Tab-separated table of C-alpha atoms and ligand atoms in Angstrom:
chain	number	residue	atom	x	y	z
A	1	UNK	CA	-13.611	-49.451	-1.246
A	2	UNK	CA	-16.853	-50.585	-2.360
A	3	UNK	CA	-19.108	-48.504	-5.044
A	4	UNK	CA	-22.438	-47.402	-5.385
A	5	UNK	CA	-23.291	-45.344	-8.469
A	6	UNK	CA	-26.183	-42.613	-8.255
A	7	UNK	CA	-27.998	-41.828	-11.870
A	8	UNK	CA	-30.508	-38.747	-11.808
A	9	UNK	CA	-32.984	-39.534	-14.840
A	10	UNK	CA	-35.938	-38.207	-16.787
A	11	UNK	CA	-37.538	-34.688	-16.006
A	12	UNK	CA	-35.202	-32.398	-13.328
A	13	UNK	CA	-37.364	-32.064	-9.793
A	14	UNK	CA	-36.701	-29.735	-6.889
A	15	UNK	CA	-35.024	-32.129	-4.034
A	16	UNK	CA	-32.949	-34.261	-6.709
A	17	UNK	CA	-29.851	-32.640	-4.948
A	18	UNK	CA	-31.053	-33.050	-1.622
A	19	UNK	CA	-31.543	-37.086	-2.199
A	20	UNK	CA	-27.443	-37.175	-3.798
A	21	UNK	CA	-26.467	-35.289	-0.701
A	22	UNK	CA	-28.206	-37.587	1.900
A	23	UNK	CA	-26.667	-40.646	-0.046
A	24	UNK	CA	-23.495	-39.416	0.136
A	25	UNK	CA	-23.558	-38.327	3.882
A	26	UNK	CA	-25.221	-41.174	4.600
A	27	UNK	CA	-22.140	-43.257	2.493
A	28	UNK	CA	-19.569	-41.489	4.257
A	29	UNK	CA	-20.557	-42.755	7.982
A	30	UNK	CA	-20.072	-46.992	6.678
A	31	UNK	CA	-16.208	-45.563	5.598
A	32	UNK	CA	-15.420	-48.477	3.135
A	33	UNK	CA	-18.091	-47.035	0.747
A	34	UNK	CA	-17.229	-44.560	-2.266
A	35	UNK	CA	-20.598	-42.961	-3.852
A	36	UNK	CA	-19.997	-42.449	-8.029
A	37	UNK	CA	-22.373	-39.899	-9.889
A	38	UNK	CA	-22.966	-40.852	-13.663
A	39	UNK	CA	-23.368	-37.617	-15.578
A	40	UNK	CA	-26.478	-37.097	-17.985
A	41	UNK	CA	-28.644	-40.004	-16.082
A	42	UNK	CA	-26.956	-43.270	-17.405
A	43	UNK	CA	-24.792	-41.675	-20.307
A	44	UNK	CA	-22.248	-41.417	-18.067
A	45	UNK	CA	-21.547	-44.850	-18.350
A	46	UNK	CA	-22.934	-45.515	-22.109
A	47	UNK	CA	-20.858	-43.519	-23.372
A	48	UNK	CA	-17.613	-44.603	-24.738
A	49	UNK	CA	-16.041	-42.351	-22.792
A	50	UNK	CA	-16.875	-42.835	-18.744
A	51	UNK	CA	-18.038	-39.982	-17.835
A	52	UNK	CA	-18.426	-40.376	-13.492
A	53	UNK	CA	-18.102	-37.992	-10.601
A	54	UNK	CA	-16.582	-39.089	-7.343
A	55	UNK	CA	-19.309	-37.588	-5.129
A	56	UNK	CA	-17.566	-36.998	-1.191
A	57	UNK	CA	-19.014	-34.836	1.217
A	58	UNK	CA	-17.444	-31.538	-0.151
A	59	UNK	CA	-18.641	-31.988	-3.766
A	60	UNK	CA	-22.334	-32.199	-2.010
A	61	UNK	CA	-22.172	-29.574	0.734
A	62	UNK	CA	-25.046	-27.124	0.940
A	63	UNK	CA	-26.582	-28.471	-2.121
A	64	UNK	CA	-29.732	-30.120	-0.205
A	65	UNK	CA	-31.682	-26.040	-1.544
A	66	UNK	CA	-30.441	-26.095	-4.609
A	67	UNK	CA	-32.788	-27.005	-7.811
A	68	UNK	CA	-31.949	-29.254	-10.671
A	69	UNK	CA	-29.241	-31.958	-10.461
A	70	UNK	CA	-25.977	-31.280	-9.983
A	71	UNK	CA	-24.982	-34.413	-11.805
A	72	UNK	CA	-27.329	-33.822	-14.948
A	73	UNK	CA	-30.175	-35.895	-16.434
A	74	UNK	CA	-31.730	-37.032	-19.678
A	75	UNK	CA	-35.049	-37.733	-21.001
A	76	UNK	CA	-33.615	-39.844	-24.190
A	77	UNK	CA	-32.344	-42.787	-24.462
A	78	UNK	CA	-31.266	-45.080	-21.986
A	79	UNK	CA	-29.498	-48.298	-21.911
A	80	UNK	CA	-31.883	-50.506	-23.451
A	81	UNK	CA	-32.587	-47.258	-26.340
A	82	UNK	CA	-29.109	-46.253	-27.261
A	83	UNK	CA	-29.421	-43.340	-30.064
A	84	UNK	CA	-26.694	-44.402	-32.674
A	85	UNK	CA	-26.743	-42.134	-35.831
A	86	UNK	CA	-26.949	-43.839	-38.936
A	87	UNK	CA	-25.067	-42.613	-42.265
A	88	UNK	CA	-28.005	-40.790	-43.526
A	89	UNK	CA	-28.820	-38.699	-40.514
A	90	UNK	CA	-31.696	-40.716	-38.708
A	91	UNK	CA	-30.739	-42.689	-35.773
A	92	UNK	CA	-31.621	-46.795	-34.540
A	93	UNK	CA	-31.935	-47.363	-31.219
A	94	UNK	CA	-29.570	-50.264	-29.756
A	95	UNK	CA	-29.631	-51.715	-26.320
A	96	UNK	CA	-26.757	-51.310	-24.540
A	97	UNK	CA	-27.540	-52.690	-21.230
A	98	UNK	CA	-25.159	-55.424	-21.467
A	99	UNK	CA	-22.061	-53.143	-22.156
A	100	UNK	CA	-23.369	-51.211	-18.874
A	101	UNK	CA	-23.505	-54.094	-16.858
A	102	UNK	CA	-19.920	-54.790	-18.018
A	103	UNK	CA	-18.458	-51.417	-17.552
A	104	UNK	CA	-20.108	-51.110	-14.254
A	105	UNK	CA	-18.484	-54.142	-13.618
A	106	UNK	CA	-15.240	-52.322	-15.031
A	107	UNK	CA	-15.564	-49.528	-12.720
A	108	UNK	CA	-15.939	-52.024	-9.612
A	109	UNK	CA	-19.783	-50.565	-8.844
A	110	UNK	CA	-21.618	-52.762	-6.571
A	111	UNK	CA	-24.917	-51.132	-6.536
A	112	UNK	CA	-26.506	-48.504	-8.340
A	113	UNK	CA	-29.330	-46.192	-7.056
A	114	UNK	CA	-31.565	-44.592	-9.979
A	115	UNK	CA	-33.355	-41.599	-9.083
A	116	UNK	CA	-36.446	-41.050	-11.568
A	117	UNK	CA	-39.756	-41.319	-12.435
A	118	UNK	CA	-42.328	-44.076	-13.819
A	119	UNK	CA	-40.156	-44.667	-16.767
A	120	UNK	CA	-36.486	-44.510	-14.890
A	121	UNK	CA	-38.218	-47.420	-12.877
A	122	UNK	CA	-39.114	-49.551	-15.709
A	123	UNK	CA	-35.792	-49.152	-16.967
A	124	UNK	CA	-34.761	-49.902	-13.121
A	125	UNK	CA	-36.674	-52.973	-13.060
A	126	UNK	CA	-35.449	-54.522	-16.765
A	127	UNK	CA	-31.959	-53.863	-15.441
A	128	UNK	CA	-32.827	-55.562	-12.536
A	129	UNK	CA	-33.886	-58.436	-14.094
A	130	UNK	CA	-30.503	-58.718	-16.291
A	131	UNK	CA	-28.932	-58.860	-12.178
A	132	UNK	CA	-27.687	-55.704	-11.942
A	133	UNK	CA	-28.237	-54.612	-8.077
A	134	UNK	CA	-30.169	-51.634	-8.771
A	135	UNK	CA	-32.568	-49.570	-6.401
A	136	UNK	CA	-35.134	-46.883	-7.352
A	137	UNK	CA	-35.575	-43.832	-5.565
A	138	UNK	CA	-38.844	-42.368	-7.080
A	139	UNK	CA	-39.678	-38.258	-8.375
A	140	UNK	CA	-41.858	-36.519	-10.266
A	141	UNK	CA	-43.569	-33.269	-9.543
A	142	UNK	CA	-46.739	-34.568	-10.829
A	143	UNK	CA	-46.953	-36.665	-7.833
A	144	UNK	CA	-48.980	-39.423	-9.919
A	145	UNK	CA	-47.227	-42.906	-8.573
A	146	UNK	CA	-49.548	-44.848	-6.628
A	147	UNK	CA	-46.539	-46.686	-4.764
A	148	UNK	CA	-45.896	-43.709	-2.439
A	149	UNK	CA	-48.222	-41.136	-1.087
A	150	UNK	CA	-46.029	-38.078	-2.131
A	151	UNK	CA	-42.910	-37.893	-4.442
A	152	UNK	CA	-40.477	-34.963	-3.867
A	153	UNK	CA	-40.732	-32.030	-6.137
A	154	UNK	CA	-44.447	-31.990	-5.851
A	155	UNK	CA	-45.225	-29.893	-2.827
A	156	UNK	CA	-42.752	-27.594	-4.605
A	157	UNK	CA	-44.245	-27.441	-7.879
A	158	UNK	CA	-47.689	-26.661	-5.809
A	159	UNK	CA	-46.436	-23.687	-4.004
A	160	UNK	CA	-44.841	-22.248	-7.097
A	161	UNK	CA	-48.308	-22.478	-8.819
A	162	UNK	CA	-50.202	-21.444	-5.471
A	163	UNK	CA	-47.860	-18.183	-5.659
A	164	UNK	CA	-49.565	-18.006	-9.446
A	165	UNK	CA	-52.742	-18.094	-8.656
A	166	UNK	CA	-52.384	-15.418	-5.877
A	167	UNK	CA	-50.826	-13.001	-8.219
A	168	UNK	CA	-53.296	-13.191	-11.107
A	169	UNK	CA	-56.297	-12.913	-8.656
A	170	UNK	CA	-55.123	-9.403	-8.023
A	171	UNK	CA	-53.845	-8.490	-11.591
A	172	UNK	CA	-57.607	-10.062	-12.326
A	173	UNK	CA	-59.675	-8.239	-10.027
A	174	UNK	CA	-58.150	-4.778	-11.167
A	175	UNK	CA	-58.756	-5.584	-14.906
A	176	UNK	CA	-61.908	-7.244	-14.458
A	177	UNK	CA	-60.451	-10.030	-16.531
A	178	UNK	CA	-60.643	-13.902	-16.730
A	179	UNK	CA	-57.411	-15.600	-16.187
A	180	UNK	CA	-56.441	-18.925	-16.945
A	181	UNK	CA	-53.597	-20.327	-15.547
A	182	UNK	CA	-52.533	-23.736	-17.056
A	183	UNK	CA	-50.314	-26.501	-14.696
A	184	UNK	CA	-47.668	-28.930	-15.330
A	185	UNK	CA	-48.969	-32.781	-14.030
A	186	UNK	CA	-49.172	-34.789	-17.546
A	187	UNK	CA	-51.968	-36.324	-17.294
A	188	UNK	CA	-52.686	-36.292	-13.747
A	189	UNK	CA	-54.441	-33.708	-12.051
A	190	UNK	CA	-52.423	-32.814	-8.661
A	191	UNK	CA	-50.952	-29.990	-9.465
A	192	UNK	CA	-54.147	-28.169	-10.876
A	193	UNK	CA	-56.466	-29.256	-7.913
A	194	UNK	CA	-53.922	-28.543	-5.094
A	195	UNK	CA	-52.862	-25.044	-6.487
A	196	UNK	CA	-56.478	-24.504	-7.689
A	197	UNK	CA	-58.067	-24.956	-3.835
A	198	UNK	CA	-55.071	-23.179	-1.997
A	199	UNK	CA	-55.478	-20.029	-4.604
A	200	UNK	CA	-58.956	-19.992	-4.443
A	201	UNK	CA	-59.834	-20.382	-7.864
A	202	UNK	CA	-62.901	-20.589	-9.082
A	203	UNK	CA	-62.727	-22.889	-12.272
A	204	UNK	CA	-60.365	-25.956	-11.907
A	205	UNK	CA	-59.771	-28.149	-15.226
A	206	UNK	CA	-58.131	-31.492	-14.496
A	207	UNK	CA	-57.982	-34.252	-17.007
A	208	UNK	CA	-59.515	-36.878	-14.239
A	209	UNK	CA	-62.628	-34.695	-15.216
A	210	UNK	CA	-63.667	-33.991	-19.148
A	211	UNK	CA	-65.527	-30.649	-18.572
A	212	UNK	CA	-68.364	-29.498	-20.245
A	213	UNK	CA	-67.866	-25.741	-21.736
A	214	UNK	CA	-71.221	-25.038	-21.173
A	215	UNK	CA	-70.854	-25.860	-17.594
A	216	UNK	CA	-67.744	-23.950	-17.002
A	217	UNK	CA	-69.523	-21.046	-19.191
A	218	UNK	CA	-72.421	-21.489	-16.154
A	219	UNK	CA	-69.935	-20.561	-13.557
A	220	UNK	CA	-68.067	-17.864	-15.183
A	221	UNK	CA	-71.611	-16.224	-15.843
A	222	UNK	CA	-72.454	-17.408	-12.542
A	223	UNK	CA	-69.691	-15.556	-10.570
A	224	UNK	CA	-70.289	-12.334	-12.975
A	225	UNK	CA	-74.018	-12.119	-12.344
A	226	UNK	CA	-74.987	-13.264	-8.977
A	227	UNK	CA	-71.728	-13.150	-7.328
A	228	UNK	CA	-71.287	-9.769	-8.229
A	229	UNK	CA	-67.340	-10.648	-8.923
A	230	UNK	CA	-66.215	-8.977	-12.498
A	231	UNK	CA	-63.427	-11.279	-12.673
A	232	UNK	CA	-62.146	-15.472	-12.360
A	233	UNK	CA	-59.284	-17.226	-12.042
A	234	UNK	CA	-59.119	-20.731	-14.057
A	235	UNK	CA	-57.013	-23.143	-12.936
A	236	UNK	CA	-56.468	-25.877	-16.000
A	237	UNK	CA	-53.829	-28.837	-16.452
A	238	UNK	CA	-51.968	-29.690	-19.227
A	239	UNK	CA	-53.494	-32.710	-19.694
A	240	UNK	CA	-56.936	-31.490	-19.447
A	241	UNK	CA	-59.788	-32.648	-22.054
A	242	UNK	CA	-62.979	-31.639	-23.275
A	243	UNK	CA	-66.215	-33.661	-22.874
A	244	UNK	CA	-66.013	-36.202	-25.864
A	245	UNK	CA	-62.187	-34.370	-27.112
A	246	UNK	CA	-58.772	-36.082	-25.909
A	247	UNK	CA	-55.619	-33.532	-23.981
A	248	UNK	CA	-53.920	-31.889	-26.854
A	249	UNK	CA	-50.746	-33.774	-25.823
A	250	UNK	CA	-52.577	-37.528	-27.145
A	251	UNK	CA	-53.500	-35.697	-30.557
A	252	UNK	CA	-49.695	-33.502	-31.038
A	253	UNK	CA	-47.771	-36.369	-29.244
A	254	UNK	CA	-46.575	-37.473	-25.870
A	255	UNK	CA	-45.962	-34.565	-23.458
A	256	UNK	CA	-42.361	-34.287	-22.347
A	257	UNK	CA	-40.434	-36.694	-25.383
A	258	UNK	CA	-39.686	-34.182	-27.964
A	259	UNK	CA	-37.354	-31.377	-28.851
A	260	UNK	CA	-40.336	-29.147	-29.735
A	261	UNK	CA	-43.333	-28.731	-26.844
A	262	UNK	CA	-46.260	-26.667	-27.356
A	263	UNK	CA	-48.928	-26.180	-24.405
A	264	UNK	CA	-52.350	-25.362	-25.780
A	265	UNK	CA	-54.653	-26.485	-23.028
A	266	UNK	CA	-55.211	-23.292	-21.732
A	267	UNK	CA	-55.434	-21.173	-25.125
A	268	UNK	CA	-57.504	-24.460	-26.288
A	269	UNK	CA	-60.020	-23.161	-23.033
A	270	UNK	CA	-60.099	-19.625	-23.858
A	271	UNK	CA	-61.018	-19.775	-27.216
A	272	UNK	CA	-63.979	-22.071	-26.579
A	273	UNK	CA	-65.298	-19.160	-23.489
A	274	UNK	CA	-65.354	-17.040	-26.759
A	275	UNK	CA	-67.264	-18.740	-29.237
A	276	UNK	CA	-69.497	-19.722	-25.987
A	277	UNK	CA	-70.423	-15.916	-25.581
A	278	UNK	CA	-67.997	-14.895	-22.940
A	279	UNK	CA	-67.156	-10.991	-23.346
A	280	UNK	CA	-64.778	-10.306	-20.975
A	281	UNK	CA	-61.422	-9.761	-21.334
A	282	UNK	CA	-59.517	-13.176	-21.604
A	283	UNK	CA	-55.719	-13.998	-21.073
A	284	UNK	CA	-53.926	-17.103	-20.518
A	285	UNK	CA	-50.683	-17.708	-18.148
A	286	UNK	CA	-48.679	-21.250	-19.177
A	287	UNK	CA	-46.400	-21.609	-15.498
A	288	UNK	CA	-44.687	-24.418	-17.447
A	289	UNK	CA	-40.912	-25.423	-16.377
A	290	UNK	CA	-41.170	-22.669	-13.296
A	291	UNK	CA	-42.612	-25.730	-11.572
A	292	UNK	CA	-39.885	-27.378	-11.886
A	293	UNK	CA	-36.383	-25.345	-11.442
A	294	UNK	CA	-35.580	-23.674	-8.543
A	295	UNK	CA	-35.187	-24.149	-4.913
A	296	UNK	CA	-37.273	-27.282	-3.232
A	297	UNK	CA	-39.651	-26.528	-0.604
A	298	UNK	CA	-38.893	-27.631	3.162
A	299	UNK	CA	-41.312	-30.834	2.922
A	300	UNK	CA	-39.909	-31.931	-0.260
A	301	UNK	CA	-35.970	-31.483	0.874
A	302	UNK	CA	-36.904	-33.525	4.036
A	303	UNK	CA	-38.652	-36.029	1.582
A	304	UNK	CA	-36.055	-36.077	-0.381
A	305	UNK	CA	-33.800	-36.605	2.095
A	306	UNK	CA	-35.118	-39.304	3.621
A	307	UNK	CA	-35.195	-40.945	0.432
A	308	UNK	CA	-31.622	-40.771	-0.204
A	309	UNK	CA	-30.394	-42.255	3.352
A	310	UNK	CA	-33.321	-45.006	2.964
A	311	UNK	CA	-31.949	-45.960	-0.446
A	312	UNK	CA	-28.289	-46.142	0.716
A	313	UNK	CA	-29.351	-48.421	3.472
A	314	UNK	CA	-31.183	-50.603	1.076
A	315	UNK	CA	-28.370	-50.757	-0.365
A	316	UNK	CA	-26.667	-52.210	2.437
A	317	UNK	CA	-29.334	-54.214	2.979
A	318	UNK	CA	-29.455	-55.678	-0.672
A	319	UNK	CA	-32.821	-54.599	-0.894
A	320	UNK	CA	-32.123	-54.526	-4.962
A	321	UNK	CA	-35.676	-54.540	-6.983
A	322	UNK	CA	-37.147	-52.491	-4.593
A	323	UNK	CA	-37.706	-48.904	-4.824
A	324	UNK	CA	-38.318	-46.117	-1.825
A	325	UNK	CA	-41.761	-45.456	-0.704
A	326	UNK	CA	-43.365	-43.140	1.391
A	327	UNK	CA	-46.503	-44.243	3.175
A	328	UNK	CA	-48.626	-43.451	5.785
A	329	UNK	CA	-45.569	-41.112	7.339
A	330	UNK	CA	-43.195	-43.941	6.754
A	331	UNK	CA	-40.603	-44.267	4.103
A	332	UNK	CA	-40.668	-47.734	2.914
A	333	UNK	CA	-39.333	-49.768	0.432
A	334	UNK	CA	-41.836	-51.778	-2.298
A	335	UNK	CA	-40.424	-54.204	-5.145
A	336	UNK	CA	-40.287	-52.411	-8.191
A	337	UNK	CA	-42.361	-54.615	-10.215
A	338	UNK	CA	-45.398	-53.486	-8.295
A	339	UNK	CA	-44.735	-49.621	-8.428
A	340	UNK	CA	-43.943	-49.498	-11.964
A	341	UNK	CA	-47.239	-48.550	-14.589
A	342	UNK	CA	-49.468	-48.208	-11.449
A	343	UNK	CA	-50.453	-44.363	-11.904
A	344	UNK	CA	-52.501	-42.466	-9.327
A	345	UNK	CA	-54.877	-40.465	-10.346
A	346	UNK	CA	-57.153	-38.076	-8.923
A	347	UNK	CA	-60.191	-39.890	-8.061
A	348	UNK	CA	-63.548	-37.313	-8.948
A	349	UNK	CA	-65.500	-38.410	-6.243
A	350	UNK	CA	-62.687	-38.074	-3.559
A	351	UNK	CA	-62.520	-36.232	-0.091
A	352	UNK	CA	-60.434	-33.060	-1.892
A	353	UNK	CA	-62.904	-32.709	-4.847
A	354	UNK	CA	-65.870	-32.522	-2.733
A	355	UNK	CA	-63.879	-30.292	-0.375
A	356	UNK	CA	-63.151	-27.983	-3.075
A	357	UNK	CA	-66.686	-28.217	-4.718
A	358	UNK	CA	-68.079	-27.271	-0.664
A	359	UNK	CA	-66.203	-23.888	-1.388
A	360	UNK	CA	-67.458	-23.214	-4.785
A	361	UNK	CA	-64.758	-24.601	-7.231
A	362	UNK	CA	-66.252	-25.751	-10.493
A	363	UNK	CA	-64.762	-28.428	-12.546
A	364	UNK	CA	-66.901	-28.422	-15.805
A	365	UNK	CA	-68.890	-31.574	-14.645
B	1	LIG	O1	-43.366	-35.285	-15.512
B	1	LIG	C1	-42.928	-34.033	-15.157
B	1	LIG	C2	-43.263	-33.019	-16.195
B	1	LIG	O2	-42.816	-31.749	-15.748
B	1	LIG	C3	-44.723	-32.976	-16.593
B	1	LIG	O3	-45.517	-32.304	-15.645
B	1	LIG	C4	-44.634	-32.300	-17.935
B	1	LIG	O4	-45.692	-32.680	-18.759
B	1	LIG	C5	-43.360	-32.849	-18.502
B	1	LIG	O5	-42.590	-33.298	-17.407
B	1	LIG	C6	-42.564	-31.830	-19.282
B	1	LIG	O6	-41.465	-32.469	-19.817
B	1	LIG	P1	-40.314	-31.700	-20.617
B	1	LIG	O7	-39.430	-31.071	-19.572
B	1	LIG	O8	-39.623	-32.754	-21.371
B	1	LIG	O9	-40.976	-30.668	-21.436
């Protein structure tokens, strides 16, 4: 029996279970293959104790709607960032990667598939580079990897914000309030603009675009006065920044890494409407890890799993280095090297901004 080990790491991402699933069927038609889940991303091997999960076609069944990972994932770590605790408290970081590539070795694993985002792939790639025959399989809701057109989890994490927007554009209209609704995405804008143009808004913050308060104070006013409309819906990401500021996130720390995460984007954006002169009513929403959890929309399950049967057959193919793609309605595979650190961002003179400007949307510019 030969042995391909499948690690889930970084953030969770609706259609994680549906790529597992497809490897796994996918494993099961070659026979003489055997498909290992590591628990808790790679600490499943780290650890001193092994802790791995045959994965056969019963232990995936039916799992292809369900959110999360059903084999667990970490955003610490890693082999090459071991957390050992020292005697007073504080922990060093060691790499480990060479007692992985032994125990793998150990456990008779041929190939390993790493599902994860932009820093998963680094990892990926360094591994790679020590010879271990390692693929990528890419996610992230906040859709931001310029290797492939769309990673799984984002269409997902657009809905579930869409569904947002709808409902505080009638809890705004009967209050005559302002609403501002603040997005997952890091430091890319996707998940703002997409949710922000399906819903309608009428204010959409992305950090692609520094806004000017004044400006954003303009359309607010704008929509009160000559639209007639008491009321606005704000879309704003995480990552967003003021004219001349930085995102919250680069002056409290990297978004995502610690134990402790505070938004603030969106309070940060109310309280500057106030001291610009805005009266009305004010309240924020933060959709936070709702984006994230729950059951994966049709597009992403099928992009997930067409991911997951791609990656197995790269596997047969010793496509190692490489990582799965998707592209102009093909999945593909691209070396790693090149995907890794190349982060798409939303462009502000693109096609989609100037759509959603033609329909009224301001963005503070
Ligand atoms: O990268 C995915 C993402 O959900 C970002 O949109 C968000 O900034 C971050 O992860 C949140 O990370 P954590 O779950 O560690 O708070």
């Amino acid at each position: 029996m030969k042995r391909v080990l499948v690690a889930t790491g970084g953030g969770d991402c609706p259609g994680l279970n549906a790529v597992i699933r497809a490897i796994v069927y996918r494993a099961s038609i070659e026979k003489d293959w055997e498909v290992l889940g590591s628990i808790q991303s790679f600490d499943g091997i780290l650890k001193d104790e092994t802790e791995v999960k045959v994965l056969d076609k019963d232990a995936v069944r039916g799992i292809h709607y369900r959110g999360g990972t059903i084999i667990g994932t970490t955003t610490k770590g890693g082999p090459f960032a071991w957390p050992v605790k020292k005697e007073d408290g504080s922990y060093e970081f060691e790499d480990r990667s060479d007692y992985m590539m032994d125990k793998l070795k150990e456990l008779g694993v041929e190939a390993v598939i790493s599902i994860g985002g932009d820093g998963s792939q680094r990892i990926s790639q360094k591994l790679y580079e020590k010879g271990m025959n390692i693929i990528g399989v890419p996610k992230t809701i906040d859709n931001d990897l310029k290797a492939t057109d769309f990673t799984f989890g984002f269409q997902t994490a657009v809905e579930v914000a869409t569904d947002a927007v709808d409902k505080l554009n009638t809890t705004a209209a009967s209050h005559n309030r302002i609403l501002i609704l603040e997005v997952m995405g890091r430091d890319a804008g996707w998940i703002a603009l997409n949710s922000a143009l399906a819903g309608g808004a009428e204010v959409c913050i992305i950090p692609e675009i520094p806004y000017d308060i004044n400006k954003v104070v303009e359309r607010i006013r704008r929509r009160y006065d000559k639209d007639g409309r008491g009321f606005a819906n704000i879309v704003i990401a995480e990552g967003a920044k003021p004219l001349g500021g930085s995102a919250l996130a680069e002056e409290y720390g990297e978004i995502g890494n610690e134990n402790l995460k505070l938004s603030g984007a969106a309070d940060r954006l109310a309280r500057e409407l106030k001291a610009a002169g805005i009266t009305a009513d004010i309240r924020t929403t933060v959709l936070g890890h709702i984006q994230r959890g729950g059951i994966p929309c049709a597009f992403d399950r099928n992009l997930a799993t067409s991911f997951g049967v791609k990656a197995f057959e790269m596997v047969l193919e010793k496509q190692y280095g490489q990582m799965v793609a998707y592209r102009n309605f093909e999945v593909i595979s691209v070396p790693l090297e090149e995907a890794i650190g190349s982060q798409k961002l939303v462009e502000p003179d693109s096609q989609m901004i100037h759509t959603a400007k033609g329909v009224g949307i301001a963005f503070g510019d």
